[in-house]
Amino acid sequence: MTKQKISTRISESKKEKPASEQLEFGRVFTDHMFVMDYKESKGWHDPRIVPYQPITLDPASIVFHYGQTVFEGLKAYETKQGEVQLFRPEKNMQRLNRSNDRMCIPRIDEAFALEAINQLVHLDREWVPNAPGTSLYIRPFIISTEPYLGVAPSKQYQFIVILSPVGAYYKEGINPIRIAVENEFVRAVKGGTGEAKTAGNYASSLKAQEIVSEQGFAQVLWLDGLEKKYIEEVGSMNVFFKISGEVVTPALNGSILEGVTRNSVIQLLNHWDVPVTERKISMDEVYQAYKDGLLEEAFGAGTAAVISPIGELSWNGESLVINESQTGDISKKLYDTLTGIQYGSVSDPFGWTVKVNE
Ligand SMILES: *Cc1c(COP(=O)(O)O)cnc(C)c1O
């Protein structure tokens, strides 16, 4: 793929920016967006930054009917020095291409997509909020735009990047959440699309989420789709358990989404000489560890919340209260270190952050 110049059309009017303290997640968007088209004869072409605006699509576009689409999610953070930086963005572009492969969508040039994100964030850099815990969420996604009702890979696509200033996930520090173990619905099965960040996985997760939120739980703990025995993920986060001093996370198995945060947690634990293992872990094992008083901490890990301690697991009518529903030491240290690196207040020994510049 040849490197192409990104054309830029600046918005004539600027939208009003919400106060940092009032920001939610994903409701407000910036002044510009990036768009690039694909068709078979030209490949990816016409990369452009344009004013943020609705897109017009043929109602027969494949994406509306068969959901051939992928997305990513990462953040830009403002440092104390007023610089803007990204956290391991190359990992998101690599994963976007893995999702593309699974969904029969043509690959993008990862370096070029990063350059597009860099230019877009730089242009809308005034939108990067600076109240503690706030950031600019970056949502790259690809949709299949060919008007065709046959079930086949589209011959046309759009790659779009939009930006949204988002509030602090935890307004008063990190807070343990209540989780229900999901025994009926499954998120993904091996051989399915669980490894890809594709819309259908999230549409199919809504029902379970809806039922447990009525019962006061924040998320569900997903079990494997075949035996409903082994733990996979929590909501749309990867999950970790600390049992007798060892941190365990489900091994990647074809149905688990490989998180950038998950990978960073494993690297940090290794760096601190905290034992960490990727392996199969069953709900029975977690329950037994709990009964034996060995379940020390549990937490979810993902870009949105970074680290989300689990204070309670509800399973088969029993309630497992973990670490007295308090944030555990490892959860806290991981949260402080990861956010510290992301906001540039803690040194970055792994070279994870990338500055946004002209
Ligand atoms: C995005 C996502 C994650 C977390 O990935 P990060 O790269 O850490 O944000 C975990 N599980 C699911 C299902 C996801 O969609």
PDB file of N, CA and C in Angstrom, residues 288-334:
ATOM      1  N   GLN A 288     -13.812 -22.693  45.037  1.00  0.00           N
ATOM      2  CA  GLN A 288     -13.056 -23.457  46.028  1.00  0.00           C
ATOM      3  C   GLN A 288     -12.016 -22.572  46.721  1.00  0.00           C
ATOM      4  N   ALA A 289     -11.324 -21.761  45.925  1.00  0.00           N
ATOM      5  CA  ALA A 289     -10.322 -20.847  46.488  1.00  0.00           C
ATOM      6  C   ALA A 289     -10.996 -19.886  47.470  1.00  0.00           C
ATOM      7  N   TYR A 290     -12.184 -19.439  47.106  1.00  0.00           N
ATOM      8  CA  TYR A 290     -12.938 -18.538  47.981  1.00  0.00           C
ATOM      9  C   TYR A 290     -13.268 -19.237  49.302  1.00  0.00           C
ATOM     10  N   LYS A 291     -13.783 -20.462  49.190  1.00  0.00           N
ATOM     11  CA  LYS A 291     -14.165 -21.229  50.391  1.00  0.00           C
ATOM     12  C   LYS A 291     -12.948 -21.476  51.286  1.00  0.00           C
ATOM     13  N   ASP A 292     -11.788 -21.677  50.654  1.00  0.00           N
ATOM     14  CA  ASP A 292     -10.561 -21.941  51.409  1.00  0.00           C
ATOM     15  C   ASP A 292      -9.900 -20.652  51.904  1.00  0.00           C
ATOM     16  N   GLY A 293     -10.510 -19.531  51.602  1.00  0.00           N
ATOM     17  CA  GLY A 293      -9.951 -18.254  52.044  1.00  0.00           C
ATOM     18  C   GLY A 293      -8.714 -17.840  51.269  1.00  0.00           C
ATOM     19  N   LEU A 294      -8.574 -18.345  50.038  1.00  0.00           N
ATOM     20  CA  LEU A 294      -7.370 -18.055  49.248  1.00  0.00           C
ATOM     21  C   LEU A 294      -7.613 -17.071  48.108  1.00  0.00           C
ATOM     22  N   LEU A 295      -8.883 -16.707  47.889  1.00  0.00           N
ATOM     23  CA  LEU A 295      -9.180 -15.757  46.808  1.00  0.00           C
ATOM     24  C   LEU A 295      -8.969 -14.343  47.340  1.00  0.00           C
ATOM     25  N   GLU A 296      -7.860 -13.745  46.931  1.00  0.00           N
ATOM     26  CA  GLU A 296      -7.453 -12.471  47.530  1.00  0.00           C
ATOM     27  C   GLU A 296      -7.984 -11.253  46.787  1.00  0.00           C
ATOM     28  N   GLU A 297      -7.987 -11.333  45.451  1.00  0.00           N
ATOM     29  CA  GLU A 297      -8.457 -10.195  44.668  1.00  0.00           C
ATOM     30  C   GLU A 297      -9.035 -10.703  43.354  1.00  0.00           C
ATOM     31  N   ALA A 298      -9.904  -9.916  42.764  1.00  0.00           N
ATOM     32  CA  ALA A 298     -10.371 -10.167  41.398  1.00  0.00           C
ATOM     33  C   ALA A 298     -10.571  -8.807  40.757  1.00  0.00           C
ATOM     34  N   PHE A 299     -10.241  -8.699  39.475  1.00  0.00           N
ATOM     35  CA  PHE A 299     -10.441  -7.410  38.796  1.00  0.00           C
ATOM     36  C   PHE A 299     -10.555  -7.583  37.292  1.00  0.00           C
ATOM     37  N   GLY A 300     -11.275  -6.651  36.672  1.00  0.00           N
ATOM     38  CA  GLY A 300     -11.345  -6.572  35.224  1.00  0.00           C
ATOM     39  C   GLY A 300     -10.292  -5.590  34.726  1.00  0.00           C
ATOM     40  N   ALA A 301      -9.901  -5.728  33.447  1.00  0.00           N
ATOM     41  CA  ALA A 301      -8.892  -4.844  32.862  1.00  0.00           C
ATOM     42  C   ALA A 301      -9.284  -4.487  31.431  1.00  0.00           C
ATOM     43  N   GLY A 302      -9.364  -3.182  31.156  1.00  0.00           N
ATOM     44  CA  GLY A 302      -9.691  -2.725  29.802  1.00  0.00           C
ATOM     45  C   GLY A 302      -9.440  -1.228  29.695  1.00  0.00           C
ATOM     46  N   THR A 303      -9.418  -0.708  28.483  1.00  0.00           N
ATOM     47  CA  THR A 303      -9.077   0.697  28.266  1.00  0.00           C
ATOM     48  C   THR A 303      -9.997   1.662  29.010  1.00  0.00           C
ATOM     49  N   ALA A 304     -11.302   1.375  29.032  1.00  0.00           N
ATOM     50  CA  ALA A 304     -12.255   2.343  29.589  1.00  0.00           C
ATOM     51  C   ALA A 304     -12.011   2.571  31.078  1.00  0.00           C
ATOM     52  N   ALA A 305     -12.012   1.491  31.870  1.00  0.00           N
ATOM     53  CA  ALA A 305     -11.887   1.639  33.325  1.00  0.00           C
ATOM     54  C   ALA A 305     -10.455   1.393  33.810  1.00  0.00           C
ATOM     55  N   VAL A 306      -9.601   0.903  32.947  1.00  0.00           N
ATOM     56  CA  VAL A 306      -8.221   0.493  33.231  1.00  0.00           C
ATOM     57  C   VAL A 306      -8.238  -0.757  34.143  1.00  0.00           C
ATOM     58  N   ILE A 307      -8.467  -0.556  35.448  1.00  0.00           N
ATOM     59  CA  ILE A 307      -8.600  -1.689  36.363  1.00  0.00           C
ATOM     60  C   ILE A 307      -9.920  -1.511  37.112  1.00  0.00           C
ATOM     61  N   SER A 308     -10.727  -2.560  37.128  1.00  0.00           N
ATOM     62  CA  SER A 308     -12.024  -2.493  37.778  1.00  0.00           C
ATOM     63  C   SER A 308     -12.122  -3.616  38.817  1.00  0.00           C
ATOM     64  N   PRO A 309     -11.890  -3.302  40.098  1.00  0.00           N
ATOM     65  CA  PRO A 309     -11.914  -4.358  41.110  1.00  0.00           C
ATOM     66  C   PRO A 309     -13.298  -4.993  41.215  1.00  0.00           C
ATOM     67  N   ILE A 310     -13.340  -6.292  41.432  1.00  0.00           N
ATOM     68  CA  ILE A 310     -14.598  -7.014  41.625  1.00  0.00           C
ATOM     69  C   ILE A 310     -14.774  -7.220  43.129  1.00  0.00           C
ATOM     70  N   GLY A 311     -15.835  -6.631  43.673  1.00  0.00           N
ATOM     71  CA  GLY A 311     -16.075  -6.722  45.114  1.00  0.00           C
ATOM     72  C   GLY A 311     -16.939  -7.904  45.475  1.00  0.00           C
ATOM     73  N   GLU A 312     -17.727  -8.366  44.500  1.00  0.00           N
ATOM     74  CA  GLU A 312     -18.656  -9.458  44.789  1.00  0.00           C
ATOM     75  C   GLU A 312     -18.964 -10.234  43.525  1.00  0.00           C
ATOM     76  N   LEU A 313     -18.983 -11.554  43.653  1.00  0.00           N
ATOM     77  CA  LEU A 313     -19.354 -12.440  42.542  1.00  0.00           C
ATOM     78  C   LEU A 313     -20.583 -13.221  42.980  1.00  0.00           C
ATOM     79  N   SER A 314     -21.654 -13.140  42.214  1.00  0.00           N
ATOM     80  CA  SER A 314     -22.854 -13.890  42.563  1.00  0.00           C
ATOM     81  C   SER A 314     -22.943 -15.111  41.653  1.00  0.00           C
ATOM     82  N   TRP A 315     -23.038 -16.286  42.260  1.00  0.00           N
ATOM     83  CA  TRP A 315     -23.016 -17.537  41.481  1.00  0.00           C
ATOM     84  C   TRP A 315     -23.945 -18.557  42.102  1.00  0.00           C
ATOM     85  N   ASN A 316     -24.869 -19.078  41.331  1.00  0.00           N
ATOM     86  CA  ASN A 316     -25.817 -20.099  41.797  1.00  0.00           C
ATOM     87  C   ASN A 316     -26.447 -19.725  43.137  1.00  0.00           C
ATOM     88  N   GLY A 317     -26.840 -18.459  43.235  1.00  0.00           N
ATOM     89  CA  GLY A 317     -27.534 -18.026  44.451  1.00  0.00           C
ATOM     90  C   GLY A 317     -26.624 -17.732  45.632  1.00  0.00           C
ATOM     91  N   GLU A 318     -25.316 -17.910  45.453  1.00  0.00           N
ATOM     92  CA  GLU A 318     -24.385 -17.574  46.537  1.00  0.00           C
ATOM     93  C   GLU A 318     -23.644 -16.301  46.209  1.00  0.00           C
ATOM     94  N   SER A 319     -23.280 -15.576  47.252  1.00  0.00           N
ATOM     95  CA  SER A 319     -22.564 -14.336  47.034  1.00  0.00           C
ATOM     96  C   SER A 319     -21.144 -14.453  47.575  1.00  0.00           C
ATOM     97  N   LEU A 320     -20.169 -14.343  46.693  1.00  0.00           N
ATOM     98  CA  LEU A 320     -18.759 -14.409  47.102  1.00  0.00           C
ATOM     99  C   LEU A 320     -18.261 -12.976  47.267  1.00  0.00           C
ATOM    100  N   VAL A 321     -18.023 -12.573  48.497  1.00  0.00           N
ATOM    101  CA  VAL A 321     -17.536 -11.206  48.744  1.00  0.00           C
ATOM    102  C   VAL A 321     -16.013 -11.259  48.794  1.00  0.00           C
ATOM    103  N   ILE A 322     -15.388 -10.519  47.862  1.00  0.00           N
ATOM    104  CA  ILE A 322     -13.933 -10.625  47.709  1.00  0.00           C
ATOM    105  C   ILE A 322     -13.236  -9.446  48.390  1.00  0.00           C
ATOM    106  N   ASN A 323     -12.242  -9.750  49.208  1.00  0.00           N
ATOM    107  CA  ASN A 323     -11.446  -8.722  49.896  1.00  0.00           C
ATOM    108  C   ASN A 323     -12.327  -7.685  50.595  1.00  0.00           C
ATOM    109  N   GLU A 324     -13.379  -8.181  51.229  1.00  0.00           N
ATOM    110  CA  GLU A 324     -14.336  -7.324  51.942  1.00  0.00           C
ATOM    111  C   GLU A 324     -14.853  -6.186  51.065  1.00  0.00           C
ATOM    112  N   SER A 325     -14.962  -6.475  49.770  1.00  0.00           N
ATOM    113  CA  SER A 325     -15.439  -5.466  48.809  1.00  0.00           C
ATOM    114  C   SER A 325     -14.565  -4.212  48.775  1.00  0.00           C
ATOM    115  N   GLN A 326     -13.300  -4.386  49.118  1.00  0.00           N
ATOM    116  CA  GLN A 326     -12.363  -3.264  49.055  1.00  0.00           C
ATOM    117  C   GLN A 326     -11.406  -3.490  47.884  1.00  0.00           C
ATOM    118  N   THR A 327     -10.858  -2.398  47.368  1.00  0.00           N
ATOM    119  CA  THR A 327      -9.863  -2.512  46.307  1.00  0.00           C
ATOM    120  C   THR A 327      -8.602  -3.156  46.868  1.00  0.00           C
ATOM    121  N   GLY A 328      -8.138  -4.212  46.234  1.00  0.00           N
ATOM    122  CA  GLY A 328      -6.940  -4.920  46.714  1.00  0.00           C
ATOM    123  C   GLY A 328      -5.654  -4.181  46.370  1.00  0.00           C
ATOM    124  N   ASP A 329      -4.562  -4.587  47.018  1.00  0.00           N
ATOM    125  CA  ASP A 329      -3.268  -3.905  46.827  1.00  0.00           C
ATOM    126  C   ASP A 329      -2.752  -3.997  45.398  1.00  0.00           C
ATOM    127  N   ILE A 330      -2.893  -5.191  44.803  1.00  0.00           N
ATOM    128  CA  ILE A 330      -2.378  -5.346  43.432  1.00  0.00           C
ATOM    129  C   ILE A 330      -3.247  -4.562  42.455  1.00  0.00           C
ATOM    130  N   SER A 331      -4.564  -4.608  42.659  1.00  0.00           N
ATOM    131  CA  SER A 331      -5.472  -3.847  41.787  1.00  0.00           C
ATOM    132  C   SER A 331      -5.108  -2.359  41.830  1.00  0.00           C
ATOM    133  N   LYS A 332      -4.879  -1.877  43.058  1.00  0.00           N
ATOM    134  CA  LYS A 332      -4.576  -0.456  43.250  1.00  0.00           C
ATOM    135  C   LYS A 332      -3.237  -0.085  42.621  1.00  0.00           C
ATOM    136  N   LYS A 333      -2.244  -0.936  42.831  1.00  0.00           N
ATOM    137  CA  LYS A 333      -0.907  -0.644  42.296  1.00  0.00           C
ATOM    138  C   LYS A 333      -0.928  -0.666  40.759  1.00  0.00           C
ATOM    139  N   LEU A 334      -1.661  -1.627  40.204  1.00  0.00           N
ATOM    140  CA  LEU A 334      -1.775  -1.695  38.742  1.00  0.00           C
ATOM    141  C   LEU A 334      -2.489  -0.457  38.205  1.00  0.00           C
TER     142      LEU A 334
END
